[in-house]
């Protein structure tokens, strides 16, 4: 409602003077923030001309049918981003939960990062998504971007679910941790939608891309954050 919108706007305004790293709030992506392989993948996807997914680029890995992973962010970006999120937590400014299932995290759009995320989406994620999922990714006109936190003393994981999105982009920005794998099942509405098909092991800075209709869940973290 209107009151909620005003509250969120004020959260962004209140945090503005406390920001730690100004470039995270601008509509541009320095090349030092992205993995060199990501540049190669984007170029290959733009020139793919209907190639099969396994022919596009050697840096693009198909984990299981319809689930792709690739190097995404550099250590420089991961450190900057995590420092900013920790800074926001320390500010104690109220923020909405990312969704109805996660208790710990931040909707980064609502603390002022929307311009940067939109630029990243358009420049890097959309070309890859269009090459892999031409129908579902024919246009990218919005995003719900958030970070969730899993620790042994807070949220441990997330039950099986589908996402309210055409395309889901999930990148690991963690520190040191064990567990917290990602289990995939089938597509919503299909006979195998409850059958586990793959367990993905996160790597810091590496991203996973799949359709929102693909059932998946975050397995419990065992240690770390």
Short mmCIF file of C-alpha atoms in Angstrom, two decimals, residues 2 15 17 35 44 51 54 66 73 75 82 93 95 111 117 124 137 143 156 170 173 176 178 181 185 193 209 212:
data_model
loop_
_atom_site.label_atom_id
_atom_site.label_comp_id
_atom_site.label_asym_id
_atom_site.label_seq_id
_atom_site.Cartn_x
_atom_site.Cartn_y
_atom_site.Cartn_z
CA UNK A 2 0.89 3.70 -0.04
CA UNK A 15 20.46 5.07 4.06
CA UNK A 17 23.96 9.43 3.64
CA UNK A 35 34.68 -12.43 -13.97
CA UNK A 44 29.32 -15.85 -27.34
CA UNK A 51 23.44 -22.93 -31.30
CA UNK A 54 26.56 -26.89 -24.98
CA UNK A 66 17.76 -26.42 -18.07
CA UNK A 73 31.42 -11.74 -10.05
CA UNK A 75 36.31 -11.14 -5.52
CA UNK A 82 29.13 -7.75 1.36
CA UNK A 93 17.23 1.05 9.29
CA UNK A 95 13.77 -3.10 5.71
CA UNK A 111 18.18 0.39 -0.31
CA UNK A 117 21.27 -4.19 -10.68
CA UNK A 124 25.07 -9.30 -18.77
CA UNK A 137 13.57 -14.28 -21.71
CA UNK A 143 13.56 -7.56 -11.36
CA UNK A 156 19.33 -22.83 7.74
CA UNK A 170 21.11 -16.91 -8.19
CA UNK A 173 28.16 -14.18 -2.28
CA UNK A 176 33.36 -19.56 4.31
CA UNK A 178 29.83 -25.91 4.36
CA UNK A 181 23.76 -26.93 -1.58
CA UNK A 185 13.57 -31.13 -9.10
CA UNK A 193 8.16 -31.96 -10.59
CA UNK A 209 20.43 -19.47 -14.11
CA UNK A 212 11.37 -19.71 -12.30
#
